[in-house]
Short mmCIF file of C-alpha atoms (C1' of nucleotides) in Angstrom, two decimals:
data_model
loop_
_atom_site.label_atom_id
_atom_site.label_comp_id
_atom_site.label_asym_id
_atom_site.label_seq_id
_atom_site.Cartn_x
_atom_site.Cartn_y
_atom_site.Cartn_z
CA UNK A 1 -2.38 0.87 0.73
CA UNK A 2 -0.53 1.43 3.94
CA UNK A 3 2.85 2.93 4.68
CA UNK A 4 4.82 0.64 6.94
CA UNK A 5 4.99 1.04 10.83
CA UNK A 6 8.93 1.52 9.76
CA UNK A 7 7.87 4.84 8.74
CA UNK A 8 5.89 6.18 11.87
CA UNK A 9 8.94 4.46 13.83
CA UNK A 10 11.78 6.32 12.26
CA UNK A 11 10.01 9.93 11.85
CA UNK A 12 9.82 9.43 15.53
CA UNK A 13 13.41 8.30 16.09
CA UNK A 14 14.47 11.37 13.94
CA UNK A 15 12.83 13.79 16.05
CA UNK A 16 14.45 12.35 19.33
CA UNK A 17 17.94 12.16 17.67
CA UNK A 18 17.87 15.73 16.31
CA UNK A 19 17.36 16.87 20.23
CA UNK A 20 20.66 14.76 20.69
CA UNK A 21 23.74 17.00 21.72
CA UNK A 22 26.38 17.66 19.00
CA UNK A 23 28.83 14.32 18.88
CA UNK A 24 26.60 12.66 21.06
CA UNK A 25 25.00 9.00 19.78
CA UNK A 26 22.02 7.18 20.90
CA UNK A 27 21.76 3.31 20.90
CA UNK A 28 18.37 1.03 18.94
CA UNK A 29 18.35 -0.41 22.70
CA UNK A 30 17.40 3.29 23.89
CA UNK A 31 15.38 4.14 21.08
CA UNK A 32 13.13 0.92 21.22
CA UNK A 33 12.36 1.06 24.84
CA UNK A 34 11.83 5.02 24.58
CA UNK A 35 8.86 4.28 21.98
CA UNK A 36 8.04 1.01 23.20
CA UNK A 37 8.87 -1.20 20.31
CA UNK A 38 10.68 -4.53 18.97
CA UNK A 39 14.54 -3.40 19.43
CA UNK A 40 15.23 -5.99 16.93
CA UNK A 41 13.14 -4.64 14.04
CA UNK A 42 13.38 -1.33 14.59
CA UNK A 43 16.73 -1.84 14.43
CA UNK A 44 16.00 -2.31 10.19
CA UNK A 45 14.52 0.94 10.04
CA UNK A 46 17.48 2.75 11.71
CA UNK A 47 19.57 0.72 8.88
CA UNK A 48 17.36 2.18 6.41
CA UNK A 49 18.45 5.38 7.58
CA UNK A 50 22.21 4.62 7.64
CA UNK A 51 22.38 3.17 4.59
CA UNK A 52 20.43 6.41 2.89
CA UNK A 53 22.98 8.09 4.52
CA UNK A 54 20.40 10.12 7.05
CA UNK A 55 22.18 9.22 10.01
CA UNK A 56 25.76 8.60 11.15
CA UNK A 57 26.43 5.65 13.45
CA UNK A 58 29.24 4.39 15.71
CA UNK A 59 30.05 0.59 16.83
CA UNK A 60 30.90 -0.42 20.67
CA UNK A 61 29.64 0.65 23.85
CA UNK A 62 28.40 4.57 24.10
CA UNK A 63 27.80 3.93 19.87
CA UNK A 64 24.63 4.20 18.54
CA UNK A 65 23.03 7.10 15.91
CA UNK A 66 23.01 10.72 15.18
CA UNK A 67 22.01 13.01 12.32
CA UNK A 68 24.25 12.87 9.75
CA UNK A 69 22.85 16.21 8.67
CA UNK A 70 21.09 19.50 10.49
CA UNK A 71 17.22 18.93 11.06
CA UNK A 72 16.81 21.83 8.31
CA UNK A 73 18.84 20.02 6.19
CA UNK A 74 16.41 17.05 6.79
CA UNK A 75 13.03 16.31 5.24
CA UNK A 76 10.24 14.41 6.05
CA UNK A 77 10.72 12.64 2.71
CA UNK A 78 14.17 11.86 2.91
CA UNK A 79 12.78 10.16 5.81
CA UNK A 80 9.85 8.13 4.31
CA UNK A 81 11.34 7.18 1.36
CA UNK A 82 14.89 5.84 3.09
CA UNK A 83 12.15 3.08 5.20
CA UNK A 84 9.14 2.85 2.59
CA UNK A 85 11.55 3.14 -0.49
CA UNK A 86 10.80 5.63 -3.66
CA UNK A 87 8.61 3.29 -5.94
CA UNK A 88 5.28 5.38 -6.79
CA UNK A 89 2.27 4.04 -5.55
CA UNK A 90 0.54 3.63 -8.75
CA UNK A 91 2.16 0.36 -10.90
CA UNK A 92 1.04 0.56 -14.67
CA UNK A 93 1.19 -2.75 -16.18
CA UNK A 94 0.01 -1.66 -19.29
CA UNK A 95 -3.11 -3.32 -19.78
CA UNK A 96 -4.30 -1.29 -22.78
CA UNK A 97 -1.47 -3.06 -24.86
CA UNK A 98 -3.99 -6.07 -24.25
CA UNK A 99 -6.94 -4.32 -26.23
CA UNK A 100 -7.40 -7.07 -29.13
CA UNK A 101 -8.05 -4.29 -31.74
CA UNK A 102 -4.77 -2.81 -31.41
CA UNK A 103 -2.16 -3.48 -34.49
CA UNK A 104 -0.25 -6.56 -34.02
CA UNK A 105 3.19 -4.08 -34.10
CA UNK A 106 1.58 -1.32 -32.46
CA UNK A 107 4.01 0.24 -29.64
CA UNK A 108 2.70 2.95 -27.45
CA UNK A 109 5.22 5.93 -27.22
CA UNK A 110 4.06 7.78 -24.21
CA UNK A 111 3.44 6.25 -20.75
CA UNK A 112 -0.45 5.18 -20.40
CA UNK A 113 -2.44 8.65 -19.79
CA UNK A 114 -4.25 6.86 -16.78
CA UNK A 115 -0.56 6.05 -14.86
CA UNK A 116 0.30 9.49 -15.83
CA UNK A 117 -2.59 11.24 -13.73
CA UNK A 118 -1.77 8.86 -10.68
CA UNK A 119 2.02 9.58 -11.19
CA UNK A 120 1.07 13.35 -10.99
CA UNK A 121 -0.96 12.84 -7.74
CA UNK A 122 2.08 10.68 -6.28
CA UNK A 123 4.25 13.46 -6.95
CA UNK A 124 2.10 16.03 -5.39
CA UNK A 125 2.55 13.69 -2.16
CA UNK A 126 6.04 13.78 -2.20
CA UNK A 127 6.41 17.67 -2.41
CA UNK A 128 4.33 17.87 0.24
CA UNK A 129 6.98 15.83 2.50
CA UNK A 130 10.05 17.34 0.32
CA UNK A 131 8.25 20.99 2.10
CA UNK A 132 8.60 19.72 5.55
CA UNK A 133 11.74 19.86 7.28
CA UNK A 134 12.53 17.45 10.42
CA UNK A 135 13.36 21.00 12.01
CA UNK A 136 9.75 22.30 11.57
CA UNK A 137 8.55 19.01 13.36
CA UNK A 138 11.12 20.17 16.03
CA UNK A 139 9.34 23.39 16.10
CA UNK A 140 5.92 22.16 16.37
CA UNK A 141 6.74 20.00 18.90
CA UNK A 142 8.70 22.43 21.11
CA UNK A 143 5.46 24.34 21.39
CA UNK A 144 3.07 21.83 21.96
CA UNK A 145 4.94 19.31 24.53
CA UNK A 146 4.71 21.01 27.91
CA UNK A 147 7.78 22.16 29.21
CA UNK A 148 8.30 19.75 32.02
CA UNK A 149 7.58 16.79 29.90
CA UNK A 150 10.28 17.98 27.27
CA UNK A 151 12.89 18.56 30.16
CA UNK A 152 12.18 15.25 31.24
CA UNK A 153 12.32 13.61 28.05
CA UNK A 154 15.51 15.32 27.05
CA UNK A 155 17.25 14.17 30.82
CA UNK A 156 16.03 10.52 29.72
CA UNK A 157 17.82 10.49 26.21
CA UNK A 158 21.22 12.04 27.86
CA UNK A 159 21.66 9.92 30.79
CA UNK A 160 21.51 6.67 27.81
CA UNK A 161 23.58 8.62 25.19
CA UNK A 162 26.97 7.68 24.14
CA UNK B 1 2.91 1.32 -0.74
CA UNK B 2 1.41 0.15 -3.42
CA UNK B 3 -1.88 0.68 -5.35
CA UNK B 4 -3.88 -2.45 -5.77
CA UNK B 5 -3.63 -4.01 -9.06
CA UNK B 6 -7.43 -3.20 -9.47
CA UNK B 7 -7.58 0.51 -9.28
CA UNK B 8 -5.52 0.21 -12.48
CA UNK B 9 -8.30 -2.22 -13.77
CA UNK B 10 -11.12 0.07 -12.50
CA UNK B 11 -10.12 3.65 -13.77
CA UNK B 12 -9.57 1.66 -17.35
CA UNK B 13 -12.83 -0.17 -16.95
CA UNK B 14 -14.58 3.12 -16.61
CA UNK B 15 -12.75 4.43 -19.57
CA UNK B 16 -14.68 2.29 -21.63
CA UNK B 17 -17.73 2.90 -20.58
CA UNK B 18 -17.50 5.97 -20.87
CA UNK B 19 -17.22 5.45 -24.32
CA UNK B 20 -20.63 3.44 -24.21
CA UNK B 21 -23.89 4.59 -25.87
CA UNK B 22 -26.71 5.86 -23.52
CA UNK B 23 -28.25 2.79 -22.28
CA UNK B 24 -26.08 0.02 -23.18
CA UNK B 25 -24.38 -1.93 -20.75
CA UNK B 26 -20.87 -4.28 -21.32
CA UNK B 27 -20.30 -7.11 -19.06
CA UNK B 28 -17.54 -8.15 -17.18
CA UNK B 29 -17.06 -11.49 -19.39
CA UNK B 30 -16.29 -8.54 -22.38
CA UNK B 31 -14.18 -5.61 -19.96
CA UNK B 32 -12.23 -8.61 -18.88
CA UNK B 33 -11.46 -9.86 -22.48
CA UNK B 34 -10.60 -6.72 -23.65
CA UNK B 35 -8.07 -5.97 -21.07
CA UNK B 36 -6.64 -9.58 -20.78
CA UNK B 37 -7.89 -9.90 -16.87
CA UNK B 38 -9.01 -12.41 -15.04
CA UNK B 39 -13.04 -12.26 -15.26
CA UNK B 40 -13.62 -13.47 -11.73
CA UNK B 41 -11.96 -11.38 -9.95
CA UNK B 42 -11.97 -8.22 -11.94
CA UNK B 43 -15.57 -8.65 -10.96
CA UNK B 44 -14.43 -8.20 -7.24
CA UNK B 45 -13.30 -4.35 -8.64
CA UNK B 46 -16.65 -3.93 -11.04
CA UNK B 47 -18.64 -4.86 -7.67
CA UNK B 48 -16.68 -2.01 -5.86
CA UNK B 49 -17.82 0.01 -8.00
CA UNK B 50 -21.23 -0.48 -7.93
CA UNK B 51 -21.35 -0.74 -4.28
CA UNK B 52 -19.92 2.97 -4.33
CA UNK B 53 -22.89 3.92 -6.59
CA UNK B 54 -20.21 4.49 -9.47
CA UNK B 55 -21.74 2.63 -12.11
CA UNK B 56 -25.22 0.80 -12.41
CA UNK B 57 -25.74 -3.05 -13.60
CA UNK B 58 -28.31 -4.84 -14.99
CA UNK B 59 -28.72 -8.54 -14.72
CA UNK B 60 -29.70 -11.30 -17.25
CA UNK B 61 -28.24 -11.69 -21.42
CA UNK B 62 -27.53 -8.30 -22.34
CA UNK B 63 -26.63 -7.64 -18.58
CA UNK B 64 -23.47 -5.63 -17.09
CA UNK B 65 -22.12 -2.33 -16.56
CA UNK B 66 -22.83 1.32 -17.61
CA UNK B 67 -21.79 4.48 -15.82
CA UNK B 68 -24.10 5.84 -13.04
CA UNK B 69 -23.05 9.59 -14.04
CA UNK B 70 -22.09 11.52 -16.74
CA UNK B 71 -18.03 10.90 -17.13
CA UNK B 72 -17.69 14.77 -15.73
CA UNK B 73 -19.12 14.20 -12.73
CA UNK B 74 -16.99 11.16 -11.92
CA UNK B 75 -13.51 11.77 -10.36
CA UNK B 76 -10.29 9.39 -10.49
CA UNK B 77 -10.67 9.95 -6.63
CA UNK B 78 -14.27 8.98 -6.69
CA UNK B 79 -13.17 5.57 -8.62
CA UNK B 80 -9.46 4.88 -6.87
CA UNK B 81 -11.41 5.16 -3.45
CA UNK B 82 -14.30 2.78 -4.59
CA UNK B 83 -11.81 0.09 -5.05
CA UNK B 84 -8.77 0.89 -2.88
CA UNK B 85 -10.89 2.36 0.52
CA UNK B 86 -10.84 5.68 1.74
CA UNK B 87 -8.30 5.42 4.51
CA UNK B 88 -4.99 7.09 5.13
CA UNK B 89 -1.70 5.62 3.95
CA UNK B 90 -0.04 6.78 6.93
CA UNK B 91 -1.51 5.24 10.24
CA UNK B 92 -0.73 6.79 13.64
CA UNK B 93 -0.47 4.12 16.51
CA UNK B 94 0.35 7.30 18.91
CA UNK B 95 3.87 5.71 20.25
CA UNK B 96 4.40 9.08 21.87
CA UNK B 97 2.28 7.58 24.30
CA UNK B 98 4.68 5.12 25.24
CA UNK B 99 7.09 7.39 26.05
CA UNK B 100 8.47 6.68 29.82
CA UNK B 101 8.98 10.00 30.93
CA UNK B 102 5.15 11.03 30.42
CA UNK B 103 2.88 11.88 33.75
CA UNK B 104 0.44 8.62 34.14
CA UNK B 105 -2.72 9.69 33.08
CA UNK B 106 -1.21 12.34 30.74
CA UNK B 107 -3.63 12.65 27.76
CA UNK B 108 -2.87 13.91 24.86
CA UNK B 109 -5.45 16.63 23.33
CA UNK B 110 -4.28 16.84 19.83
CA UNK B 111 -3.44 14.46 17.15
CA UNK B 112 0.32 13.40 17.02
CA UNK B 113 2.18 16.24 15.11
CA UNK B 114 3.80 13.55 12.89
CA UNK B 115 0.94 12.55 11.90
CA UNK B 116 -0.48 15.41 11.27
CA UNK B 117 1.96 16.50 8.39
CA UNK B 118 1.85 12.60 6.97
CA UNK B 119 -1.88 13.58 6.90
CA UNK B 120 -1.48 16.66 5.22
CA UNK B 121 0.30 15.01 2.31
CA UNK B 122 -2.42 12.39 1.95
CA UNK B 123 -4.57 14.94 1.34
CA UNK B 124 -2.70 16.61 -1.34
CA UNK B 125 -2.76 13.32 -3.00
CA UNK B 126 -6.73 12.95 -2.82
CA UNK B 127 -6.80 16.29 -3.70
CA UNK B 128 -4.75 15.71 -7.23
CA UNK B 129 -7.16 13.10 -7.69
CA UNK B 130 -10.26 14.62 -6.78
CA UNK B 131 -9.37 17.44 -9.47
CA UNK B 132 -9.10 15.25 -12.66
CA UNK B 133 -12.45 14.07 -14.18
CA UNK B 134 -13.03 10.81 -15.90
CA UNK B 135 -14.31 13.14 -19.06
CA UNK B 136 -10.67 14.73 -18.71
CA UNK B 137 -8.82 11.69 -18.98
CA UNK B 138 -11.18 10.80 -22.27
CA UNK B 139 -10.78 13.73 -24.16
CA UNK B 140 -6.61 12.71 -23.55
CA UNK B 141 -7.32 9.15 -24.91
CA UNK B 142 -9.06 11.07 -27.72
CA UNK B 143 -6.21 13.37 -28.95
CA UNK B 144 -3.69 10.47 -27.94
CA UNK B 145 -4.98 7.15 -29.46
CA UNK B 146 -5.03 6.59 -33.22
CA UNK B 147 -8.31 7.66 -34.78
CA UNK B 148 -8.13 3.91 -36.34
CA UNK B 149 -7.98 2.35 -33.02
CA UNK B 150 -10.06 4.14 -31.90
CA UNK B 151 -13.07 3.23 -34.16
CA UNK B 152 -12.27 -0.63 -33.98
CA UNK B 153 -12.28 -0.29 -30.32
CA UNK B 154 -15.78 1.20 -30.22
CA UNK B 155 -16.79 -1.33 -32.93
CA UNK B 156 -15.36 -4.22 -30.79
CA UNK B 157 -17.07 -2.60 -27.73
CA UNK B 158 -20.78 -1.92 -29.39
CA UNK B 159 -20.77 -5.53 -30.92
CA UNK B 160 -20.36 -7.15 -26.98
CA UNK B 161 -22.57 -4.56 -25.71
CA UNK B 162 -26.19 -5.56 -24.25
"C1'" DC C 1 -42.27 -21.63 -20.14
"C1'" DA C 2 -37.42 -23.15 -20.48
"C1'" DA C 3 -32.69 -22.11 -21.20
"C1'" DA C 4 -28.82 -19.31 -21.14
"C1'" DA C 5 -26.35 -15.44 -19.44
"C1'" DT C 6 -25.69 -12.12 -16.04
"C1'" DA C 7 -24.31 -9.66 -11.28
"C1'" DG C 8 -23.64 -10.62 -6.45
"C1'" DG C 9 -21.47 -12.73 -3.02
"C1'" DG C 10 -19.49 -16.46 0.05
"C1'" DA C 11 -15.73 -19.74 0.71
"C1'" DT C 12 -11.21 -20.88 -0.02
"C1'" DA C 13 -6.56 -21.25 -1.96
"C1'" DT C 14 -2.18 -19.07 -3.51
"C1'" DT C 15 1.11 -15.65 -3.50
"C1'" DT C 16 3.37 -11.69 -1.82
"C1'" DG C 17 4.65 -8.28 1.64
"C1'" DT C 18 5.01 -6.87 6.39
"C1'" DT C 19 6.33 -7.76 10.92
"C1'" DA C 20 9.24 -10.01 13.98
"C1'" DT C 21 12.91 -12.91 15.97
"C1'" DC C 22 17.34 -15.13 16.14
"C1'" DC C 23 22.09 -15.52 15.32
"C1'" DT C 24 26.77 -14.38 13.57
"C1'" DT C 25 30.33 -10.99 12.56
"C1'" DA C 26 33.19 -6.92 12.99
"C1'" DA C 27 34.19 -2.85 15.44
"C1'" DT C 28 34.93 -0.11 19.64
"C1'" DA C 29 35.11 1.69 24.44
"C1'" DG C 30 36.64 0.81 28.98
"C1'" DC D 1 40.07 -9.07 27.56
"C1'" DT D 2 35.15 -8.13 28.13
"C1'" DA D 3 30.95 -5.97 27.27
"C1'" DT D 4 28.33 -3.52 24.03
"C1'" DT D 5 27.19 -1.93 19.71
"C1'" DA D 6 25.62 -1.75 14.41
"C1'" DA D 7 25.16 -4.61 10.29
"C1'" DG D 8 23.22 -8.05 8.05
"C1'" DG D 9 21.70 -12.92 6.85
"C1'" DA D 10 18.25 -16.55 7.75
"C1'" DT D 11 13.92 -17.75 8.97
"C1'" DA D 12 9.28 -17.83 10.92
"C1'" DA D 13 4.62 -15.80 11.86
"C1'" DC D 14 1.16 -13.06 10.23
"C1'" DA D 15 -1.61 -10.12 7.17
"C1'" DA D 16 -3.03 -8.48 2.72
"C1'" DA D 17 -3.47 -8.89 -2.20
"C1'" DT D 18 -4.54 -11.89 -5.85
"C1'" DA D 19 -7.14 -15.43 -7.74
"C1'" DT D 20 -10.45 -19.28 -8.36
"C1'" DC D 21 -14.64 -21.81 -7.55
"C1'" DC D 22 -19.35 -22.32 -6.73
"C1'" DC D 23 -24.08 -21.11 -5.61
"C1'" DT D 24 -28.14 -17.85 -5.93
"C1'" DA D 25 -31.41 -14.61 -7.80
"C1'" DT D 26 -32.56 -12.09 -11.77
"C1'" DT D 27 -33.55 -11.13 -16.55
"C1'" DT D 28 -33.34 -11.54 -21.54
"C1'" DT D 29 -34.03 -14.51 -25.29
"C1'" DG D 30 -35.79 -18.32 -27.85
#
DNA sequence: CAAAATAGGGATATTTGTTATCCTTAATAG
DNA sequence: CTATTAAGGATAACAAATATCCCTATTTTG
């Protein structure tokens, strides 16, 4: 059970676009060579986000993406779910209903007890992403990239924004 | 994401046994009828398990399965990461890495932040699951299944059981 | 001792999901 | 008008999950 490489991609992209300038929009083209990955594909990921309404986006030359929102407004599970979707890991297919000493009528009311346990730990996966915000990422980052690496980086993404 | 269709299988496996007298083992031929699941490769799962020192087996007539511990001392996390592996769902390929702007032989010194947090939810999960006991989950099934059911499921069980 | 039933495990399909590429269309800036 | 962009459909390559088959060693039972 492995979260798509989608995922990884678009935290990533996030945290590069909310460094982006107010009005300012940066292109899949800039994005994929910046991480080093398939423009093409990647370019499904950044859908993802439009279409979960995550980021804004503009057509034409200078177009590209920004946050549709503040980095605060932002969390890491909006995030994750927009690429990886928000099915829950755990799929009950109801396999007690196959027990042949069951009633021939017999229909369970509650959800199986052993789905409900792994629905509970799903959930305690997603509030732990829900509790992150894109702008704590920001944070964390802003201390631990050196300085001259983040000035550098941040020169790169201007000189290809839109 | 999703869970393979065999930690369902397992964690309802176990629930049986659980339910087994001291000594007696069930085979797969009988956990597979039961559920309605294909024998062969339910026995993939019912290997898994044994292979994590889970359950114990006995070959021959009157062969199979019985739990290697006492249903208290057996987690859902113990039994979902028999069968499903123990890695993360979210897997860092370090694309920071490829970013252009980075000094040549800069090396990074700590994990990537993004991962970090993805890792932090993981283990939130595992930790849900380490925290619920098989015996927890059977004294559920107790208060939840028809005391009817219940007996013709342990008669069923006891008349397949070696 | 012989026969039947069992777990274990290797080999191999089959199916599904992920990853990736290609191409067309509509919109937009210069 | 031209170049560039996002959006999205079609399709191929690849990997993982699901499933089946068959052989072996072991053990109970008759």
């Amino acid at each position: 059970m492995i979260l798509k490489s989608q995922v990884e991609w678009a935290l990533h992209c996030c945290a590069i676009l909310a460094g982006l300038p107010e009005g300012r929009y940066l292109s899949t083209k800039a994005l994929a060579e910046f991480h080093g990955l398939p423009k093409e594909y990647l370019s499904k990921a950044l859908q993802s986000l439009s279409q979960a309404g995550l980021v804004h986006t503009t057509l034409g030359p200078s177009g590209g993406y920004r946050l549709a929102k503040a980095p605060a407004e932002l969390t890491f599970l909006d995030i994750v779910e927009a690429v990886e979707g928000k099915a829950r890991t755990f799929v009950c297919t109801n396999i007690r209903a196959n027990n042949p000493c069951r009633a021939p009528g017999y229909c369970e009311s509650t959800p199986c007890a052993v789905a409900r346990i792994m629905w509970e730990a799903d959930e305690a996966w997603r509030e732990k992403l829900r509790n992150v915000r894109l702008s704590d990422l920001i944070e964390i980052l802003s201390k631990e990239i050196p300085a001259d690496l983040m000035k550098r980086t941040f020169g790169w993404v201007l000189e290809r924004a839109g």
